[in-house]
Backbone as CSV, one residue per row, in Angstrom:
resi,resn,N_x,N_y,N_z,CA_x,CA_y,CA_z,C_x,C_y,C_z
1,UNK,-18.815,-30.505,-26.210,-19.302,-29.400,-25.384,-18.221,-28.312,-25.280
2,UNK,-18.580,-27.086,-25.451,-17.614,-25.984,-25.397,-17.192,-25.695,-23.977
3,UNK,-15.884,-25.393,-23.833,-15.340,-25.052,-22.514,-15.453,-23.565,-22.225
4,UNK,-15.989,-22.809,-23.198,-16.105,-21.366,-22.995,-17.107,-21.051,-21.897
5,UNK,-16.735,-20.097,-21.043,-17.603,-19.704,-19.945,-18.542,-18.594,-20.395
6,UNK,-19.795,-18.684,-19.954,-20.754,-17.635,-20.249,-20.549,-16.462,-19.292
7,UNK,-21.262,-15.373,-19.547,-21.162,-14.203,-18.667,-21.568,-14.564,-17.238
8,UNK,-22.632,-15.335,-17.094,-23.091,-15.737,-15.759,-22.072,-16.641,-15.075
9,UNK,-21.390,-17.473,-15.877,-20.332,-18.317,-15.302,-19.210,-17.456,-14.733
10,UNK,-18.866,-16.390,-15.439,-17.817,-15.477,-14.960,-18.261,-14.790,-13.669
11,UNK,-19.512,-14.382,-13.606,-20.034,-13.742,-12.401,-19.980,-14.714,-11.224
12,UNK,-20.385,-15.966,-11.468,-20.348,-16.970,-10.409,-18.921,-17.248,-9.955
13,UNK,-17.997,-17.304,-10.924,-16.583,-17.517,-10.588,-16.049,-16.355,-9.756
14,UNK,-16.396,-15.128,-10.144,-15.954,-13.952,-9.391,-16.513,-13.982,-7.971
15,UNK,-17.769,-14.367,-7.847,-18.396,-14.423,-6.517,-17.642,-15.387,-5.598
16,UNK,-17.291,-16.552,-6.118,-16.593,-17.530,-5.280,-15.167,-17.096,-4.976
17,UNK,-14.533,-16.400,-5.890,-13.181,-15.883,-5.607,-13.235,-14.860,-4.476
18,UNK,-14.244,-13.987,-4.501,-14.399,-12.993,-3.442,-14.678,-13.667,-2.105
19,UNK,-15.529,-14.699,-2.121,-15.819,-15.448,-0.894,-14.546,-16.075,-0.336
20,UNK,-13.728,-16.649,-1.202,-12.478,-17.272,-0.762,-11.524,-16.237,-0.170
21,UNK,-11.501,-15.041,-0.761,-10.636,-13.974,-0.251,-11.041,-13.605,1.175
22,UNK,-12.351,-13.464,1.411,-12.823,-13.127,2.752,-12.567,-14.269,3.743
23,UNK,-12.718,-15.507,3.291,-12.430,-16.650,4.161,-10.962,-16.667,4.540
24,UNK,-10.101,-16.324,3.572,-8.665,-16.293,3.842,-8.257,-15.253,4.863
25,UNK,-9.120,-14.234,5.068,-8.812,-13.176,6.024,-9.307,-13.489,7.432
26,UNK,-10.167,-14.497,7.567,-10.811,-14.744,8.859,-9.802,-15.061,9.953
27,UNK,-8.905,-16.009,9.699,-7.956,-16.450,10.739,-7.043,-15.307,11.192
28,UNK,-6.356,-14.588,10.259,-5.507,-13.482,10.734,-6.279,-12.381,11.454
29,UNK,-7.531,-12.132,11.056,-8.338,-11.120,11.741,-8.628,-11.559,13.173
30,UNK,-8.973,-12.828,13.355,-9.244,-13.348,14.701,-7.992,-13.284,15.567
31,UNK,-6.860,-13.692,15.000,-5.594,-13.646,15.745,-5.262,-12.214,16.132
32,UNK,-5.485,-11.276,15.218,-5.206,-9.863,15.490,-6.091,-9.331,16.603
33,UNK,-7.347,-9.769,16.663,-8.231,-9.334,17.734,-7.775,-9.878,19.089
34,UNK,-7.203,-11.074,19.090,-6.700,-11.665,20.338,-5.508,-10.860,20.866
35,UNK,-4.653,-10.421,19.948,-3.441,-9.685,20.337,-3.573,-8.191,20.035
36,UNK,-4.770,-7.653,20.227,-4.990,-6.250,19.872,-4.148,-5.296,20.724
37,UNK,-3.884,-5.647,21.996,-3.100,-4.752,22.851,-1.675,-4.607,22.316
38,UNK,-1.079,-5.741,21.912,0.275,-5.689,21.349,0.299,-4.878,20.052
39,UNK,-0.745,-5.003,19.257,-0.815,-4.246,18.004,-1.004,-2.753,18.268
40,UNK,-1.765,-2.422,19.312,-1.902,-1.013,19.707,-0.527,-0.424,20.018
41,UNK,0.244,-1.159,20.809,1.579,-0.685,21.209,2.473,-0.529,19.984
42,UNK,2.415,-1.514,19.089,3.248,-1.488,17.882,2.914,-0.288,17.008
43,UNK,1.632,-0.021,16.824,1.221,1.074,15.955,1.325,2.445,16.623
44,UNK,1.555,2.459,17.944,1.793,3.730,18.637,3.255,4.145,18.564
45,UNK,4.122,3.244,18.148,5.557,3.538,18.157,5.950,4.779,17.358
46,UNK,5.279,5.095,16.233,5.655,6.323,15.522,5.523,7.587,16.354
47,UNK,4.707,7.573,17.431,4.595,8.762,18.278,5.229,8.551,19.654
48,UNK,5.783,7.363,19.889,6.441,7.112,21.176,7.936,6.927,21.032
49,UNK,8.386,6.495,19.852,9.813,6.265,19.648,10.145,6.355,18.172
50,UNK,11.193,7.080,17.853,11.641,7.178,16.462,13.019,6.554,16.294
51,UNK,13.386,5.639,17.197,14.711,5.028,17.153,14.945,4.257,15.856
52,UNK,13.931,3.514,15.392,14.086,2.723,14.168,14.371,3.625,12.975
53,UNK,13.610,4.715,12.885,13.824,5.651,11.787,15.181,6.331,11.913
54,UNK,15.582,6.665,13.128,16.883,7.295,13.341,18.009,6.400,12.821
55,UNK,17.897,5.092,13.061,18.925,4.156,12.607,18.984,4.099,11.086
56,UNK,17.796,4.144,10.438,17.758,4.128,8.976,18.393,5.399,8.416
57,UNK,18.029,6.544,8.992,18.574,7.813,8.516,20.075,7.915,8.782
58,UNK,20.535,7.279,9.868,21.962,7.334,10.212,22.830,6.685,9.147
59,UNK,22.278,5.700,8.451,23.026,5.037,7.374,23.401,6.043,6.297
60,UNK,22.528,7.027,6.075,22.771,8.055,5.058,23.213,9.376,5.674
61,UNK,23.555,9.335,6.983,24.003,10.528,7.718,22.945,11.633,7.691
62,UNK,21.669,11.230,7.799,20.562,12.188,7.766,19.769,12.170,9.062
63,UNK,20.364,11.631,10.132,19.602,11.476,11.374,19.176,12.811,11.978
64,UNK,19.880,13.900,11.616,19.523,15.217,12.160,18.207,15.739,11.591
65,UNK,17.716,15.099,10.521,16.466,15.555,9.913,15.274,15.356,10.852
66,UNK,15.373,14.348,11.735,14.237,14.034,12.596,14.716,13.858,14.027
67,UNK,14.463,14.825,14.899,14.859,14.678,16.295,14.044,13.594,16.985
68,UNK,14.580,13.066,18.084,13.854,12.059,18.847,12.528,12.629,19.341
69,UNK,11.506,11.766,19.360,10.193,12.183,19.829,10.221,12.284,21.357
70,UNK,10.397,13.488,21.863,10.496,13.691,23.306,9.214,14.279,23.893
71,UNK,8.366,14.828,23.061,7.123,15.421,23.558,6.088,14.333,23.820
72,UNK,5.299,14.523,24.832,4.303,13.525,25.201,3.039,13.702,24.371
73,UNK,2.574,12.586,23.821,1.329,12.590,23.066,0.375,11.602,23.725
74,UNK,-0.775,12.075,24.116,-1.748,11.245,24.812,-2.878,10.887,23.855
75,UNK,-3.162,9.597,23.757,-4.295,9.147,22.961,-5.488,8.935,23.879
76,UNK,-6.625,9.454,23.497,-7.800,9.330,24.345,-9.017,8.916,23.519
77,UNK,-9.878,8.107,24.136,-11.111,7.678,23.495,-12.175,8.757,23.708
78,UNK,-12.613,9.372,22.632,-13.617,10.426,22.719,-15.011,9.827,22.915
79,UNK,-15.264,8.716,22.234,-16.559,8.036,22.316,-16.388,6.649,22.937
80,UNK,-17.426,6.102,23.556,-17.308,4.799,24.223,-16.854,3.668,23.310
81,UNK,-17.207,3.742,22.026,-16.888,2.643,21.106,-15.569,2.830,20.365
82,UNK,-14.878,3.947,20.606,-13.669,4.259,19.833,-12.625,3.155,19.896
83,UNK,-12.308,2.691,21.095,-11.237,1.710,21.252,-11.596,0.377,20.593
84,UNK,-12.833,-0.086,20.799,-13.251,-1.357,20.221,-13.279,-1.300,18.696
85,UNK,-13.869,-0.233,18.145,-13.924,-0.107,16.689,-12.530,0.037,16.083
86,UNK,-11.636,0.711,16.815,-10.261,0.831,16.347,-9.581,-0.530,16.310
87,UNK,-9.824,-1.363,17.329,-9.269,-2.717,17.347,-9.760,-3.522,16.148
88,UNK,-11.036,-3.354,15.803,-11.579,-4.055,14.638,-10.901,-3.592,13.347
89,UNK,-10.692,-2.292,13.217,-10.035,-1.766,12.019,-8.603,-2.267,11.917
90,UNK,-7.904,-2.303,13.041,-6.534,-2.812,13.044,-6.520,-4.284,12.656
91,UNK,-7.464,-5.064,13.204,-7.540,-6.490,12.899,-7.804,-6.712,11.411
92,UNK,-8.698,-5.914,10.842,-8.989,-6.039,9.413,-7.749,-5.712,8.581
93,UNK,-6.997,-4.674,8.977,-5.786,-4.307,8.243,-4.740,-5.411,8.326
94,UNK,-4.584,-6.002,9.515,-3.661,-7.128,9.670,-4.097,-8.288,8.777
95,UNK,-5.410,-8.552,8.752,-5.916,-9.605,7.890,-5.635,-9.337,6.423
96,UNK,-5.746,-8.071,6.024,-5.470,-7.689,4.642,-4.020,-7.962,4.276
97,UNK,-3.094,-7.567,5.152,-1.675,-7.780,4.881,-1.312,-9.265,4.940
98,UNK,-1.830,-9.972,5.951,-1.470,-11.376,6.133,-2.000,-12.263,5.008
99,UNK,-3.182,-11.932,4.496,-3.793,-12.764,3.456,-3.519,-12.232,2.055
100,UNK,-2.658,-11.238,1.928,-2.443,-10.610,0.627,-1.952,-11.584,-0.443
101,UNK,-0.991,-12.477,-0.147,-0.572,-13.439,-1.186,-1.733,-14.284,-1.688
102,UNK,-2.586,-14.739,-0.772,-3.740,-15.544,-1.155,-4.720,-14.722,-1.982
103,UNK,-4.891,-13.440,-1.610,-5.795,-12.557,-2.348,-5.314,-12.344,-3.775
104,UNK,-4.012,-12.071,-3.925,-3.446,-11.860,-5.261,-3.574,-13.128,-6.103
105,UNK,-3.368,-14.280,-5.467,-3.500,-15.544,-6.209,-4.930,-15.726,-6.716
106,UNK,-5.919,-15.405,-5.886,-7.312,-15.553,-6.290,-7.651,-14.609,-7.446
107,UNK,-7.126,-13.394,-7.396,-7.366,-12.434,-8.484,-6.722,-12.933,-9.774
108,UNK,-5.491,-13.414,-9.645,-4.771,-13.922,-10.821,-5.469,-15.161,-11.380
109,UNK,-5.960,-16.035,-10.484,-6.655,-17.238,-10.929,-7.937,-16.892,-11.671
110,UNK,-8.560,-15.796,-11.280,-9.803,-15.381,-11.941,-9.536,-14.935,-13.379
111,UNK,-8.433,-14.221,-13.601,-8.140,-13.722,-14.950,-7.331,-14.711,-15.778
112,UNK,-6.797,-15.771,-15.155,-5.916,-16.704,-15.853,-6.541,-17.392,-17.072
113,UNK,-7.865,-17.682,-17.072,-8.422,-18.305,-18.280,-8.225,-17.471,-19.541
114,UNK,-8.072,-16.166,-19.381,-7.887,-15.295,-20.541,-6.412,-15.171,-20.934
115,UNK,-5.518,-15.826,-20.189,-4.091,-15.704,-20.431,-3.588,-16.884,-21.248
116,UNK,-2.487,-16.659,-21.926,-1.853,-17.734,-22.679,-1.064,-18.629,-21.730
117,UNK,-0.626,-19.770,-22.253,0.152,-20.701,-21.432,1.434,-20.057,-20.928
118,UNK,2.071,-19.256,-21.789,3.309,-18.580,-21.387,3.047,-17.560,-20.291
119,UNK,1.929,-16.845,-20.388,1.594,-15.829,-19.389,1.237,-16.459,-18.048
120,UNK,0.645,-17.653,-18.081,0.284,-18.340,-16.846,1.515,-18.759,-16.044
121,UNK,2.659,-18.866,-16.712,3.897,-19.241,-16.023,4.353,-18.168,-15.040
122,UNK,3.806,-16.963,-15.175,4.216,-15.852,-14.313,3.407,-15.793,-13.014
123,UNK,2.603,-16.804,-12.743,1.730,-16.768,-11.561,2.520,-16.581,-10.283
124,UNK,3.482,-17.457,-10.033,4.259,-17.370,-8.785,5.063,-16.073,-8.690
125,UNK,5.778,-15.652,-9.764,6.480,-14.356,-9.675,5.554,-13.188,-9.394
126,UNK,4.368,-13.171,-10.012,3.429,-12.070,-9.790,2.966,-12.059,-8.339
127,UNK,2.599,-13.231,-7.813,2.151,-13.321,-6.418,3.262,-12.903,-5.477
128,UNK,4.485,-13.367,-5.742,5.616,-13.058,-4.858,5.932,-11.566,-4.859
129,UNK,6.103,-10.980,-6.045,6.512,-9.582,-6.115,5.383,-8.635,-5.730
130,UNK,4.130,-9.012,-6.017,3.009,-8.182,-5.576,2.964,-8.129,-4.053
131,UNK,3.193,-9.283,-3.415,3.229,-9.326,-1.950,4.413,-8.539,-1.413
132,UNK,5.571,-8.712,-2.045,6.775,-8.008,-1.601,6.596,-6.502,-1.672
133,UNK,6.060,-6.008,-2.783,5.872,-4.566,-2.946,4.811,-4.038,-1.984
134,UNK,3.763,-4.814,-1.746,2.711,-4.376,-0.830,3.263,-4.237,0.587
135,UNK,4.022,-5.233,1.027,4.617,-5.186,2.371,5.666,-4.081,2.450
136,UNK,6.439,-3.902,1.374,7.444,-2.832,1.348,6.781,-1.466,1.470
137,UNK,5.655,-1.294,0.778,4.923,-0.034,0.883,4.420,0.212,2.290
138,UNK,3.884,-0.839,2.927,3.433,-0.710,4.311,4.577,-0.394,5.255
139,UNK,5.726,-1.059,5.040,6.903,-0.806,5.883,7.408,0.616,5.698
140,UNK,7.394,1.106,4.448,7.815,2.481,4.181,6.915,3.464,4.919
141,UNK,5.618,3.180,4.910,4.668,4.053,5.614,4.915,4.032,7.116
142,UNK,5.190,2.840,7.657,5.341,2.692,9.107,6.655,3.298,9.610
143,UNK,7.752,3.000,8.933,9.065,3.419,9.425,9.475,4.816,8.984
144,UNK,8.929,5.292,7.867,9.362,6.584,7.328,8.259,7.638,7.405
145,UNK,7.123,7.357,6.793,6.089,8.378,6.630,5.453,8.773,7.955
146,UNK,4.988,7.786,8.729,4.275,8.126,9.966,5.151,8.866,10.981
147,UNK,6.399,8.449,11.218,7.210,9.233,12.168,7.424,10.674,11.710
148,UNK,7.715,10.862,10.403,7.903,12.218,9.896,6.625,13.035,10.045
149,UNK,5.508,12.462,9.595,4.243,13.206,9.591,3.795,13.559,11.002
150,UNK,3.800,12.580,11.914,3.293,12.834,13.259,4.262,13.669,14.086
151,UNK,5.551,13.568,13.800,6.501,14.447,14.474,6.246,15.894,14.069
152,UNK,5.907,16.085,12.798,5.584,17.427,12.313,4.321,17.950,12.996
153,UNK,3.286,17.107,13.061,2.034,17.527,13.696,2.240,17.867,15.171
154,UNK,3.024,17.013,15.857,3.198,17.190,17.297,4.049,18.406,17.630
155,UNK,4.992,18.739,16.746,5.888,19.859,17.027,5.273,21.208,16.660
156,UNK,4.212,21.173,15.845,3.585,22.430,15.436,2.875,23.063,16.636
157,UNK,3.203,24.315,16.907,2.649,25.048,18.051,2.944,24.345,19.362
158,UNK,4.099,23.660,19.413,4.478,22.965,20.644,4.701,23.985,21.772
159,UNK,4.138,23.708,22.925,4.230,24.613,24.056,2.993,25.478,24.207
160,UNK,2.252,25.629,23.114,1.012,26.405,23.164,-0.205,25.522,23.431
161,UNK,-0.123,24.283,22.941,-1.235,23.346,23.134,-0.685,21.993,23.583
162,UNK,-1.526,21.222,24.260,-1.161,19.863,24.630,-1.589,18.911,23.525
163,UNK,-0.738,17.921,23.251,-1.052,16.945,22.216,-1.885,15.817,22.811
164,UNK,-3.179,15.964,22.759,-4.113,14.932,23.194,-4.987,14.587,21.986
165,UNK,-4.637,13.493,21.340,-5.280,13.120,20.087,-6.321,12.032,20.314
166,UNK,-7.375,12.036,19.510,-8.380,10.979,19.577,-7.802,9.668,19.074
167,UNK,-8.017,8.592,19.815,-7.433,7.301,19.442,-7.954,6.847,18.081
168,UNK,-9.231,7.099,17.795,-9.804,6.671,16.514,-9.156,7.421,15.353
169,UNK,-9.001,8.751,15.505,-8.424,9.557,14.432,-6.961,9.182,14.192
170,UNK,-6.208,8.953,15.269,-4.796,8.613,15.125,-4.628,7.297,14.375
171,UNK,-5.303,6.242,14.855,-5.130,4.938,14.225,-5.735,4.898,12.825
172,UNK,-6.804,5.645,12.601,-7.362,5.726,11.247,-6.314,6.255,10.276
173,UNK,-5.573,7.267,10.700,-4.564,7.847,9.830,-3.398,6.889,9.611
174,UNK,-2.979,6.202,10.673,-1.883,5.228,10.536,-2.280,4.119,9.580
175,UNK,-3.462,3.541,9.768,-3.922,2.447,8.914,-4.114,2.918,7.477
176,UNK,-4.568,4.155,7.319,-4.718,4.713,5.978,-3.357,4.812,5.297
177,UNK,-2.345,5.246,6.033,-0.990,5.301,5.484,-0.526,3.905,5.067
178,UNK,-0.695,2.915,5.938,-0.216,1.564,5.659,-0.857,0.998,4.394
179,UNK,-2.172,1.087,4.302,-2.875,0.505,3.162,-2.600,1.296,1.889
180,UNK,-2.629,2.621,1.984,-2.423,3.458,0.799,-1.043,3.248,0.202
181,UNK,-0.015,3.271,1.042,1.339,3.083,0.523,1.552,1.652,0.047
182,UNK,0.904,0.686,0.704,0.984,-0.681,0.216,0.432,-0.794,-1.190
183,UNK,-0.685,-0.116,-1.450,-1.319,-0.185,-2.765,-0.531,0.573,-3.827
184,UNK,-0.020,1.770,-3.496,0.690,2.528,-4.530,2.028,1.875,-4.877
185,UNK,2.583,1.091,-3.954,3.820,0.368,-4.261,3.562,-0.819,-5.196
186,UNK,2.278,-1.081,-5.505,1.936,-2.135,-6.458,2.083,-1.663,-7.906
187,UNK,2.366,-0.393,-8.102,2.432,0.163,-9.453,3.390,-0.611,-10.369
188,UNK,4.612,-0.966,-9.940,5.489,-1.741,-10.833,4.904,-3.101,-11.215
189,UNK,4.212,-3.759,-10.271,3.601,-5.056,-10.570,2.467,-4.910,-11.573
190,UNK,1.664,-3.863,-11.400,0.585,-3.606,-12.352,1.167,-3.319,-13.736
191,UNK,2.254,-2.551,-13.757,2.906,-2.240,-15.030,3.430,-3.514,-15.692
192,UNK,3.972,-4.429,-14.897,4.483,-5.690,-15.436,3.365,-6.494,-16.093
193,UNK,2.230,-6.625,-15.396,1.099,-7.399,-15.926,0.577,-6.761,-17.212
194,UNK,0.390,-5.444,-17.193,-0.118,-4.754,-18.383,0.872,-4.846,-19.539
195,UNK,2.164,-4.833,-19.208,3.186,-4.960,-20.246,3.157,-6.342,-20.882
196,UNK,3.030,-7.383,-20.057,2.985,-8.748,-20.582,1.746,-8.963,-21.452
197,UNK,0.665,-8.256,-21.129,-0.556,-8.359,-21.932,-0.504,-7.469,-23.174
198,UNK,0.571,-6.685,-23.286,0.733,-5.815,-24.445,-0.161,-4.603,-24.449
199,UNK,-0.616,-4.190,-23.254,-1.565,-3.080,-23.159,-0.889,-1.719,-23.009
200,UNK,0.360,-1.702,-22.555,1.083,-0.434,-22.427,2.498,-0.601,-22.977
201,UNK,3.087,0.514,-23.368,4.454,0.526,-23.892,5.268,1.581,-23.158
202,UNK,6.601,1.465,-23.178,7.434,2.511,-22.554,7.192,3.880,-23.182
203,UNK,6.993,3.894,-24.507,6.751,5.173,-25.189,5.465,5.826,-24.687
204,UNK,4.444,5.011,-24.443,3.172,5.533,-23.929,3.374,6.168,-22.556
205,UNK,4.092,5.489,-21.667,4.309,6.006,-20.314,5.173,7.264,-20.335
206,UNK,6.162,7.298,-21.227,7.005,8.493,-21.317,6.221,9.672,-21.878
207,UNK,5.368,9.397,-22.867,4.586,10.475,-23.491,3.635,11.115,-22.498
208,UNK,3.082,10.297,-21.599,2.096,10.814,-20.657,2.689,11.058,-19.270
209,UNK,4.008,11.206,-19.202,4.668,11.444,-17.916,4.169,12.729,-17.258
210,UNK,4.025,13.798,-18.040,3.589,15.089,-17.466,2.190,14.984,-16.867
211,UNK,1.327,14.194,-17.528,-0.022,14.000,-16.978,0.030,13.122,-15.735
212,UNK,0.959,12.167,-15.736,1.124,11.299,-14.563,1.554,12.117,-13.352
213,UNK,2.414,13.106,-13.570,2.869,13.959,-12.468,1.690,14.723,-11.869
214,UNK,0.802,15.216,-12.740,-0.385,15.929,-12.248,-1.253,14.990,-11.424
215,UNK,-1.455,13.770,-11.923,-2.262,12.779,-11.202,-1.626,12.452,-9.858
216,UNK,-0.295,12.323,-9.844,0.422,12.026,-8.599,0.214,13.146,-7.580
217,UNK,0.296,14.392,-8.036,0.091,15.526,-7.127,-1.333,15.533,-6.578
218,UNK,-2.298,15.234,-7.445,-3.697,15.204,-7.001,-3.921,14.075,-6.008
219,UNK,-3.401,12.885,-6.311,-3.550,11.749,-5.403,-2.894,12.025,-4.060
220,UNK,-1.709,12.634,-4.092,-0.992,12.935,-2.850,-1.779,13.899,-1.980
221,UNK,-2.467,14.841,-2.599,-3.253,15.802,-1.829,-4.537,15.187,-1.294
222,UNK,-5.067,14.186,-2.007,-6.317,13.554,-1.585,-6.079,12.490,-0.518
223,UNK,-5.024,11.697,-0.689,-4.807,10.518,0.152,-3.995,10.792,1.412
224,UNK,-3.513,12.008,1.573,-2.726,12.341,2.758,-3.360,13.527,3.475
225,UNK,-2.968,13.754,4.728,-3.454,14.945,5.439,-3.035,16.216,4.696
226,UNK,-3.713,17.334,4.952,-3.426,18.574,4.224,-2.169,19.274,4.710
227,UNK,-1.045,18.564,4.657,0.235,19.195,5.003,1.262,18.790,3.964
228,UNK,2.206,19.668,3.733,3.191,19.467,2.667,4.106,18.284,2.955
229,UNK,4.335,17.974,4.236,5.230,16.867,4.588,4.662,15.544,4.099
230,UNK,3.417,15.253,4.449,2.798,13.993,4.054,2.667,13.888,2.537
231,UNK,2.285,14.996,1.907,2.129,14.979,0.455,3.464,14.741,-0.247
232,UNK,4.522,15.335,0.276,5.853,15.132,-0.284,6.292,13.682,-0.104
233,UNK,5.997,13.119,1.089,6.398,11.745,1.388,5.677,10.730,0.520
234,UNK,4.513,11.083,-0.003,3.814,10.196,-0.921,4.170,10.493,-2.370
235,UNK,4.241,11.764,-2.730,4.458,12.136,-4.119,5.795,11.683,-4.672
236,UNK,6.864,11.841,-3.891,8.197,11.478,-4.373,8.325,9.967,-4.641
237,UNK,7.956,9.095,-3.687,8.031,7.652,-3.986,7.127,7.234,-5.137
238,UNK,5.948,7.844,-5.229,5.019,7.476,-6.291,5.594,7.828,-7.660
239,UNK,6.248,8.985,-7.756,6.886,9.334,-9.031,8.047,8.382,-9.328
240,UNK,8.809,8.039,-8.277,9.901,7.083,-8.468,9.389,5.740,-8.960
241,UNK,8.254,5.293,-8.423,7.664,4.028,-8.858,7.185,4.122,-10.306
242,UNK,6.732,5.285,-10.714,6.321,5.477,-12.111,7.509,5.300,-13.046
243,UNK,8.649,5.865,-12.661,9.852,5.722,-13.484,10.329,4.274,-13.495
244,UNK,10.233,3.593,-12.357,10.589,2.169,-12.303,9.666,1.359,-13.203
245,UNK,8.400,1.739,-13.239,7.428,1.034,-14.076,7.778,1.163,-15.554
246,UNK,8.272,2.327,-15.965,8.697,2.508,-17.357,9.816,1.532,-17.692
247,UNK,10.766,1.393,-16.775,11.880,0.467,-16.983,11.383,-0.976,-17.052
248,UNK,10.455,-1.337,-16.169,9.915,-2.701,-16.149,9.186,-3.007,-17.456
249,UNK,8.394,-2.058,-17.937,7.668,-2.258,-19.193,8.638,-2.430,-20.351
250,UNK,9.700,-1.645,-20.345,10.691,-1.736,-21.416,11.376,-3.105,-21.434
251,UNK,11.563,-3.691,-20.253,12.273,-4.984,-20.162,11.346,-6.157,-20.471
252,UNK,10.143,-6.134,-19.944,9.291,-7.325,-19.973,8.198,-7.303,-21.041
253,UNK,7.992,-6.196,-21.727,6.950,-6.188,-22.759,7.392,-7.053,-23.928
254,UNK,6.515,-7.943,-24.403,6.854,-8.780,-25.562,7.198,-7.912,-26.766
255,UNK,8.221,-8.296,-27.474,8.633,-7.529,-28.651,7.599,-7.656,-29.748
256,UNK,7.404,-6.549,-30.453,6.435,-6.517,-31.529,7.101,-5.970,-32.790
257,UNK,6.708,-6.467,-33.973,7.280,-5.929,-35.214,6.931,-4.475,-35.448
258,UNK,5.928,-3.979,-34.683,5.506,-2.581,-34.826,6.280,-1.652,-33.910
259,UNK,7.130,-2.221,-33.014,7.922,-1.381,-32.130,8.886,-0.527,-32.940
260,UNK,9.141,0.666,-32.411,10.091,1.557,-33.071,11.502,1.027,-32.870
261,UNK,12.308,1.176,-33.887,13.698,0.747,-33.783,14.478,1.709,-32.921
C-alpha cells in the first residue's frame, strides 16, 4: 500500500492542524480574560510611563530623543461594548503570543512530509528562532514603537486639545503594532526555510533589493498610522531584517554546482 497522501488527505491533515492550533490558544486566552485588568494596565504603560524606553535609550546616550510622558491621556469607552470587546482582543493576542511555539510546530509538522530527513532535523531550531523573533518583534513594538508613536500623537497640538482617546481605538493600535512587528520580525526565519529548500539565493535577494525597498515603504504606509514617525519605526527595522535575511540565505543555503564562483 502506498504511503503517499491524496489531496483530500492533505486537506484533512490541514484541518486537524488548524483545530489543534485553536485548541492550543484556549488556555492562554482564558487566563488572559481572568487577568484582563492587569493586561490593561500593562498595555497602557506606553502612554503612562516611558521609563523603560528611557533606560534603553540611555545606554546609547539618546534619552533626550523622548521626553518623559508628563501629559495626561484619558482613555474612555465610547460605546457600551468597547471595554469588553477590547478585553477579548487583548486575550486573543496573548493567546497568539503564548501559543506561538505550538503554532509554528503544527505548521512545520504539516509541511514536514515534503521535507528530506536532513531538513526535518531543523524542526527545533526553526520553532525556537521563529518564536524568539516573534517575541522580539512584539517587544520592539511595545518598548520602542508605541512610546515613540503615542508620544508624538499626544504632543501634537498639545495645549489646544485634551487627549481623550477611545479605549477601543487605542488598544486596537497597540495590538496591531504587537502582532505586525512580531510577524515582520519572522522575515529571517522565512528566509532560512526558503534557503534550505533551495527556493531563494543571495543573488536573487540582492538583485531585487530596490523592489524590496518599495514594498517595505508601501507596507509601512499601510500597516502603520499615517504619520512619518510610525512609518519610519517600521520601515527601518524591516529593511534591516531584509539585509539580515540575505546574510542568512548566504550562510545556510545548500551549495549547488550551479552557484557562481
